Structure formats: C-alpha cells, structure tokens
Amino acid sequence: MAFRGWKRLLLLGRQNTFAKAWRSRRGGSSLRWKRCCHWSAGKSLDPEVRAFLEENTEVTSSGHLTPEIRLRLLTPRCRFWREKPDLWPYGDPFWAIYWPGGQALSRYILDNPCVVKGRSVLDLGSGCGATAIAAVMSGASQVLANDIDPIAGMAMILNCELNHLNPFPITIKNIINSEAGNWDLIVLGDMFYDEQLADGLHHWLRKCIRIQQTEVLIGDPGRHQFLSHSIHSQLHKVIEYSLPEYTRQENNGLTSSIVWSYQPSNSSENC
C-alpha cells in the first residue's frame, strides 16, 4: 500500500488509536522547565534510530508554508511511501507529516515574531517540531515541545540540527489534564480530530487561561471535528493562509489553514 493510502489510515482510522493514547496517558504533577523529563542539547540519540530516520525520510522545505524551515518528512521518494504500513517498525509516524494546522501556526510566528519574542512557549502535540522551531527562530525565550511519541522527539532533534539550532527541551508524555503550567503561550495544531480528546483539550486550555493567563493559538484547516466542537464558538480568527498545491493534494483537497486565538478577550495587537 502506498503511503498515500497509509496517510489516509492516519487521517481516518489510526488517529483514533492515537487519540486514545493521548487520553490514557494522563498528566501528573505540573511541568517545570528544568524538571521535566526531556531531550535537550547534548543528548545523544540511539544510533540505530538515527540511522533509520535519516535513511527513510527526506529533507525538504518545499511544498509547505514555511520554506525557511527544513524538515525530515516522508515524501514520495521515500521507501515507506510505497511499503505496507505494517512494515514501519515504530508507532504510526504522525510526526513525519507536516500537517496544515502546524504549517499555519509556524508561518504566523515567523511573520509575526513579536508573538513569541521573549516569551515562554509550549508546543503541544509538536510532531515534527516545526512550530517550536519557528518559535526559537523568532526569539522565544524558552520553548518546550511536547508529544507522546518518543520517535517524534528524536525526529525533532534531527530537525533542529537541520536548521542549525540547539535542540530545545522535549517532553514525551501526555500533559493534558495535568496542573496548568506557567507558559506565556501555548500553540497546538491539528489536535482536534477526536471528540473526547477535543473535550479534554478544551477543559485543560481553559484552565491554563484562567489560572495562568496563558495565551493560546490553535492551527486547524477546518476539519469537521474542530468546526463542530463547542470551543469553536469561543475562538477569534487571527489569519487564514492558502495552502500550497502539494499540501492540498496530501490533505484531501483542503485549501486553507487558519490560526485561531482562544483568549478571554478578542482584542489583538499589531506586531
């Protein structure tokens, strides 16, 4: 089965398994920048995993909204684009796709560096790490990338290397439903693909805003699960981007992606 078919499984079927993983791996105590379990500068990767990822992904910066950022992704020139999905030896590689919501967030941060400059940023469900990379490039004072897939964490380190950045801290655990951390900004893209996960996200993000006055930016191309969720009525549209043709083809014809602000006030400042 070609990876296009595999990607359809990720979009329509296996994402349910991934959502269950997010829901079941409950967060515990509150995270602190220096106390969370993470990879960071100087942390070595497993040589076999590094070699596998480097051999079976392609370095690319084309076909996406952020040509400034180079990423290791699965593309039509990769072996596993054509192989059967079950031959992939790790968990489903959601991180190997640069999803539209993440693209919009990354583009917005690069174009508007004052959104993150001098601020602490949590990239929730970071995947390939592109939005966290954009935050570092734009002057964020602290960046924490979060995912539940350890291979995603390893891929983020490789992507930092590609962009000549020291790896930012990466925590591999589900922090949804944990105590609200003290972040200035939380960014998340393409996370509203399951109703129960969306409910958990809504509750936790609302708690972060109430307790810590955290700003929240959400990237999504307008999937049904997102548009139909109750959180949508509490969002302010920040900007909409037209997706490149390659990204449209790989996302069932979706044509644009939007950055939304989830804040108590709809007021905004120009950068």
Short mmCIF file of C-alpha atoms in Angstrom, two decimals:
data_model
loop_
_atom_site.label_atom_id
_atom_site.label_comp_id
_atom_site.label_asym_id
_atom_site.label_seq_id
_atom_site.Cartn_x
_atom_site.Cartn_y
_atom_site.Cartn_z
CA MET A 1 0.00 0.00 0.00
CA ALA A 2 1.44 3.37 -0.94
CA PHE A 3 1.99 5.94 1.77
CA ARG A 4 -0.91 7.96 0.35
CA GLY A 5 -3.11 5.09 1.47
CA TRP A 6 -1.22 4.92 4.73
CA LYS A 7 -1.79 8.61 5.29
CA ARG A 8 -5.49 8.10 4.73
CA LEU A 9 -5.37 5.50 7.52
CA LEU A 10 -3.73 8.07 9.76
CA LEU A 11 -6.37 10.63 8.89
CA LEU A 12 -9.43 8.40 9.13
CA GLY A 13 -8.63 5.38 11.24
CA ARG A 14 -5.43 5.08 13.18
CA GLN A 15 -5.85 8.59 14.57
CA ASN A 16 -8.48 7.08 16.86
CA THR A 17 -5.78 4.88 18.39
CA PHE A 18 -3.53 7.91 18.74
CA ALA A 19 -6.33 9.88 20.38
CA LYS A 20 -6.84 7.07 22.89
CA ALA A 21 -3.13 7.26 23.70
CA TRP A 22 -3.43 10.98 24.41
CA ARG A 23 -6.47 10.35 26.58
CA SER A 24 -4.99 7.44 28.52
CA ARG A 25 -1.53 8.81 29.25
CA ARG A 26 -2.71 11.17 31.92
CA GLY A 27 -0.54 14.01 33.09
CA GLY A 28 0.59 14.06 36.66
CA SER A 29 2.23 16.86 38.54
CA SER A 30 2.81 20.23 36.91
CA LEU A 31 5.69 20.56 34.49
CA ARG A 32 8.56 22.87 35.17
CA TRP A 33 11.08 23.97 32.56
CA LYS A 34 14.04 22.45 34.36
CA ARG A 35 12.37 19.45 35.91
CA CYS A 36 10.53 17.75 33.06
CA CYS A 37 11.93 14.60 31.52
CA HIS A 38 13.26 15.70 28.17
CA TRP A 39 15.82 15.63 25.43
CA SER A 40 17.91 18.74 25.03
CA ALA A 41 21.28 19.96 23.78
CA GLY A 42 23.97 17.32 24.18
CA LYS A 43 21.51 14.43 24.48
CA SER A 44 22.59 11.68 22.11
CA LEU A 45 20.12 9.73 20.01
CA ASP A 46 20.06 5.98 19.64
CA PRO A 47 22.41 5.41 16.66
CA GLU A 48 20.14 2.78 15.10
CA VAL A 49 17.07 5.01 15.32
CA ARG A 50 19.00 7.98 13.95
CA ALA A 51 20.26 5.91 11.02
CA PHE A 52 16.76 4.57 10.31
CA LEU A 53 15.17 8.01 10.34
CA GLU A 54 17.89 9.52 8.19
CA GLU A 55 17.61 6.66 5.68
CA ASN A 56 13.81 6.61 5.49
CA THR A 57 12.89 10.29 5.44
CA GLU A 58 13.73 13.10 3.05
CA VAL A 59 15.00 16.54 3.98
CA THR A 60 12.61 19.02 2.40
CA SER A 61 11.49 22.62 2.67
CA SER A 62 9.25 22.78 -0.39
CA GLY A 63 5.51 22.36 -0.82
CA HIS A 64 4.72 23.91 2.56
CA LEU A 65 4.02 27.35 4.02
CA THR A 66 7.45 27.66 5.64
CA PRO A 67 10.32 27.26 3.13
CA GLU A 68 12.62 28.73 5.81
CA ILE A 69 12.32 25.52 7.83
CA ARG A 70 13.93 22.26 6.70
CA LEU A 71 12.33 19.05 7.95
CA ARG A 72 12.75 15.31 7.69
CA LEU A 73 9.44 14.03 6.33
CA LEU A 74 8.02 11.07 4.45
CA THR A 75 7.74 12.01 0.78
CA PRO A 76 7.06 10.14 -2.49
CA ARG A 77 10.80 9.50 -2.82
CA CYS A 78 10.95 7.61 0.47
CA ARG A 79 10.84 3.84 0.65
CA PHE A 80 7.92 3.77 3.09
CA TRP A 81 5.80 5.87 0.78
CA ARG A 82 5.34 2.61 -1.13
CA GLU A 83 5.75 -0.04 1.56
CA LYS A 84 2.96 -1.62 3.56
CA PRO A 85 2.28 0.41 6.72
CA ASP A 86 2.83 -2.61 8.98
CA LEU A 87 6.48 -2.75 7.91
CA TRP A 88 7.19 0.55 9.66
CA PRO A 89 8.90 -0.67 12.87
CA TYR A 90 7.70 2.09 15.22
CA GLY A 91 4.42 3.76 16.12
CA ASP A 92 2.44 5.41 13.33
CA PRO A 93 4.57 8.34 12.09
CA PHE A 94 2.21 11.27 12.57
CA TRP A 95 5.35 13.37 13.11
CA ALA A 96 6.56 12.64 9.56
CA ILE A 97 3.75 14.71 8.04
CA TYR A 98 3.74 18.49 8.17
CA TRP A 99 0.05 18.96 8.90
CA PRO A 100 -1.80 22.11 7.70
CA GLY A 101 -2.59 23.49 11.16
CA GLY A 102 1.06 23.31 12.18
CA GLN A 103 2.06 24.97 8.92
CA ALA A 104 -0.25 27.91 9.57
CA LEU A 105 0.99 28.37 13.13
CA SER A 106 4.62 28.23 12.03
CA ARG A 107 4.04 30.71 9.20
CA TYR A 108 2.24 33.10 11.54
CA ILE A 109 5.02 33.01 14.13
CA LEU A 110 7.73 33.57 11.52
CA ASP A 111 5.81 36.52 10.06
CA ASN A 112 4.95 37.96 13.49
CA PRO A 113 7.93 37.30 15.78
CA CYS A 114 6.56 39.61 18.48
CA VAL A 115 4.00 36.88 19.23
CA VAL A 116 6.77 34.79 20.84
CA LYS A 117 9.78 37.10 21.33
CA GLY A 118 10.99 36.97 24.91
CA ARG A 119 8.15 34.63 25.92
CA SER A 120 7.90 31.04 27.13
CA VAL A 121 6.17 28.80 24.60
CA LEU A 122 4.70 25.31 24.85
CA ASP A 123 4.19 23.49 21.55
CA LEU A 124 1.58 20.86 22.41
CA GLY A 125 1.48 17.77 20.17
CA SER A 126 4.56 19.07 18.43
CA GLY A 127 5.05 16.27 15.90
CA CYS A 128 7.90 17.22 13.58
CA GLY A 129 8.68 20.23 15.78
CA ALA A 130 8.22 22.87 13.08
CA THR A 131 6.21 25.29 15.23
CA ALA A 132 8.67 25.00 18.10
CA ILE A 133 11.48 25.63 15.61
CA ALA A 134 9.63 28.70 14.31
CA ALA A 135 9.31 29.97 17.90
CA VAL A 136 13.06 29.58 18.51
CA MET A 137 13.86 31.30 15.21
CA SER A 138 11.56 34.16 16.21
CA GLY A 139 13.18 34.82 19.56
CA ALA A 140 11.17 32.92 22.17
CA SER A 141 12.99 32.93 25.49
CA GLN A 142 12.00 29.35 26.33
CA VAL A 143 10.46 26.64 24.17
CA LEU A 144 9.17 23.28 25.30
CA ALA A 145 7.99 20.79 22.67
CA ASN A 146 5.59 18.07 23.78
CA ASP A 147 4.47 14.82 22.18
CA ILE A 148 3.62 11.30 23.33
CA ASP A 149 5.71 9.52 20.67
CA PRO A 150 9.41 9.13 21.56
CA ILE A 151 10.29 8.79 17.87
CA ALA A 152 8.75 12.22 17.30
CA GLY A 153 11.12 13.55 19.94
CA MET A 154 14.09 12.06 18.12
CA ALA A 155 12.87 13.47 14.81
CA MET A 156 12.60 16.93 16.40
CA ILE A 157 16.26 16.78 17.39
CA LEU A 158 17.22 15.89 13.81
CA ASN A 159 15.09 18.77 12.54
CA CYS A 160 16.78 21.17 14.96
CA GLU A 161 20.13 20.05 13.56
CA LEU A 162 18.91 20.68 10.01
CA ASN A 163 18.05 24.26 10.95
CA HIS A 164 21.30 24.87 12.86
CA LEU A 165 19.55 25.15 16.22
CA ASN A 166 20.44 23.68 19.56
CA PRO A 167 17.69 21.22 20.49
CA PHE A 168 15.02 22.72 22.71
CA PRO A 169 13.66 20.69 25.65
CA ILE A 170 11.28 17.95 24.54
CA THR A 171 8.95 16.16 26.93
CA ILE A 172 7.41 12.83 25.94
CA LYS A 173 4.24 12.47 28.00
CA ASN A 174 0.60 13.43 27.93
CA ILE A 175 0.31 16.70 29.85
CA ILE A 176 -3.36 17.25 29.07
CA ASN A 177 -5.28 17.24 32.37
CA SER A 178 -2.10 17.97 34.31
CA GLU A 179 -1.76 21.03 36.52
CA ALA A 180 -1.67 24.21 34.43
CA GLY A 181 1.94 25.10 33.65
CA ASN A 182 3.25 28.64 33.71
CA TRP A 183 3.61 29.32 29.98
CA ASP A 184 3.10 32.66 28.26
CA LEU A 185 1.85 30.97 25.10
CA ILE A 186 0.55 27.53 24.16
CA VAL A 187 0.41 26.59 20.48
CA LEU A 188 -1.25 23.47 19.09
CA GLY A 189 -2.09 22.40 15.58
CA ASP A 190 -4.28 19.65 14.13
CA MET A 191 -5.20 18.23 17.54
CA PHE A 192 -9.00 18.36 17.28
CA TYR A 193 -9.57 15.11 15.42
CA ASP A 194 -11.36 13.17 18.17
CA GLU A 195 -14.31 14.35 20.24
CA GLN A 196 -13.11 13.09 23.62
CA LEU A 197 -9.60 14.40 23.03
CA ALA A 198 -11.08 17.74 21.96
CA ASP A 199 -13.15 17.87 25.16
CA GLY A 200 -10.03 17.25 27.23
CA LEU A 201 -8.08 19.89 25.34
CA HIS A 202 -10.89 22.43 25.76
CA HIS A 203 -11.06 21.88 29.52
CA TRP A 204 -7.28 21.99 30.03
CA LEU A 205 -6.67 25.03 27.83
CA ARG A 206 -9.46 26.89 29.59
CA LYS A 207 -7.82 26.06 32.92
CA CYS A 208 -4.44 27.32 31.70
CA ILE A 209 -6.03 30.61 30.63
CA ARG A 210 -7.95 31.01 33.89
CA ILE A 211 -5.08 30.17 36.23
CA GLN A 212 -2.01 31.38 34.36
CA GLN A 213 -3.48 33.91 31.90
CA THR A 214 -1.82 31.88 29.16
CA GLU A 215 -2.39 32.89 25.55
CA VAL A 216 -3.50 30.04 23.27
CA LEU A 217 -3.15 29.82 19.49
CA ILE A 218 -4.71 26.93 17.56
CA GLY A 219 -3.98 25.93 13.97
CA ASP A 220 -6.54 23.93 12.00
CA PRO A 221 -7.58 23.67 8.33
CA GLY A 222 -11.27 23.44 9.17
CA ARG A 223 -11.82 19.76 9.89
CA HIS A 224 -15.36 18.81 10.83
CA GLN A 225 -14.40 17.66 14.33
CA PHE A 226 -12.93 21.10 15.03
CA LEU A 227 -15.64 23.23 13.45
CA SER A 228 -18.40 21.29 15.21
CA HIS A 229 -16.83 21.40 18.67
CA SER A 230 -18.07 23.88 21.28
CA ILE A 231 -14.64 25.51 21.53
CA HIS A 232 -15.09 26.93 18.05
CA SER A 233 -17.64 29.47 19.24
CA GLN A 234 -15.03 30.91 21.62
CA LEU A 235 -12.28 31.46 19.05
CA HIS A 236 -11.15 34.59 17.26
CA LYS A 237 -9.86 34.16 13.71
CA VAL A 238 -6.35 35.60 13.50
CA ILE A 239 -5.32 34.81 9.93
CA GLU A 240 -6.06 32.36 7.11
CA TYR A 241 -3.43 31.01 4.74
CA SER A 242 -3.95 29.47 1.33
CA LEU A 243 -2.22 26.08 1.30
CA PRO A 244 0.39 25.20 -1.35
CA GLU A 245 -0.76 22.76 -4.00
CA TYR A 246 1.36 19.92 -2.63
CA THR A 247 -0.19 20.27 0.83
CA ARG A 248 -3.68 20.44 -0.71
CA GLN A 249 -3.11 17.18 -2.57
CA GLU A 250 -1.88 15.44 0.56
CA ASN A 251 -4.82 16.61 2.67
CA ASN A 252 -7.82 15.53 0.61
CA GLY A 253 -8.19 18.86 -1.14
CA LEU A 254 -8.19 21.15 1.91
CA THR A 255 -7.38 24.57 0.51
CA SER A 256 -6.56 26.75 3.51
CA SER A 257 -5.50 26.67 7.14
CA ILE A 258 -6.41 29.11 9.90
CA VAL A 259 -4.76 30.37 13.06
CA TRP A 260 -7.27 30.94 15.84
CA SER A 261 -6.84 32.76 19.15
CA TYR A 262 -8.55 31.21 22.17
CA GLN A 263 -8.48 34.07 24.67
CA PRO A 264 -10.89 35.70 27.15
CA SER A 265 -10.67 38.88 25.06
CA ASN A 266 -10.90 39.22 21.29
CA SER A 267 -8.65 42.26 21.32
CA SER A 268 -5.41 41.94 19.41
CA GLU A 269 -2.29 43.98 18.94
CA ASN A 270 -0.44 44.59 15.71
CA CYS A 271 3.11 43.33 15.55
#
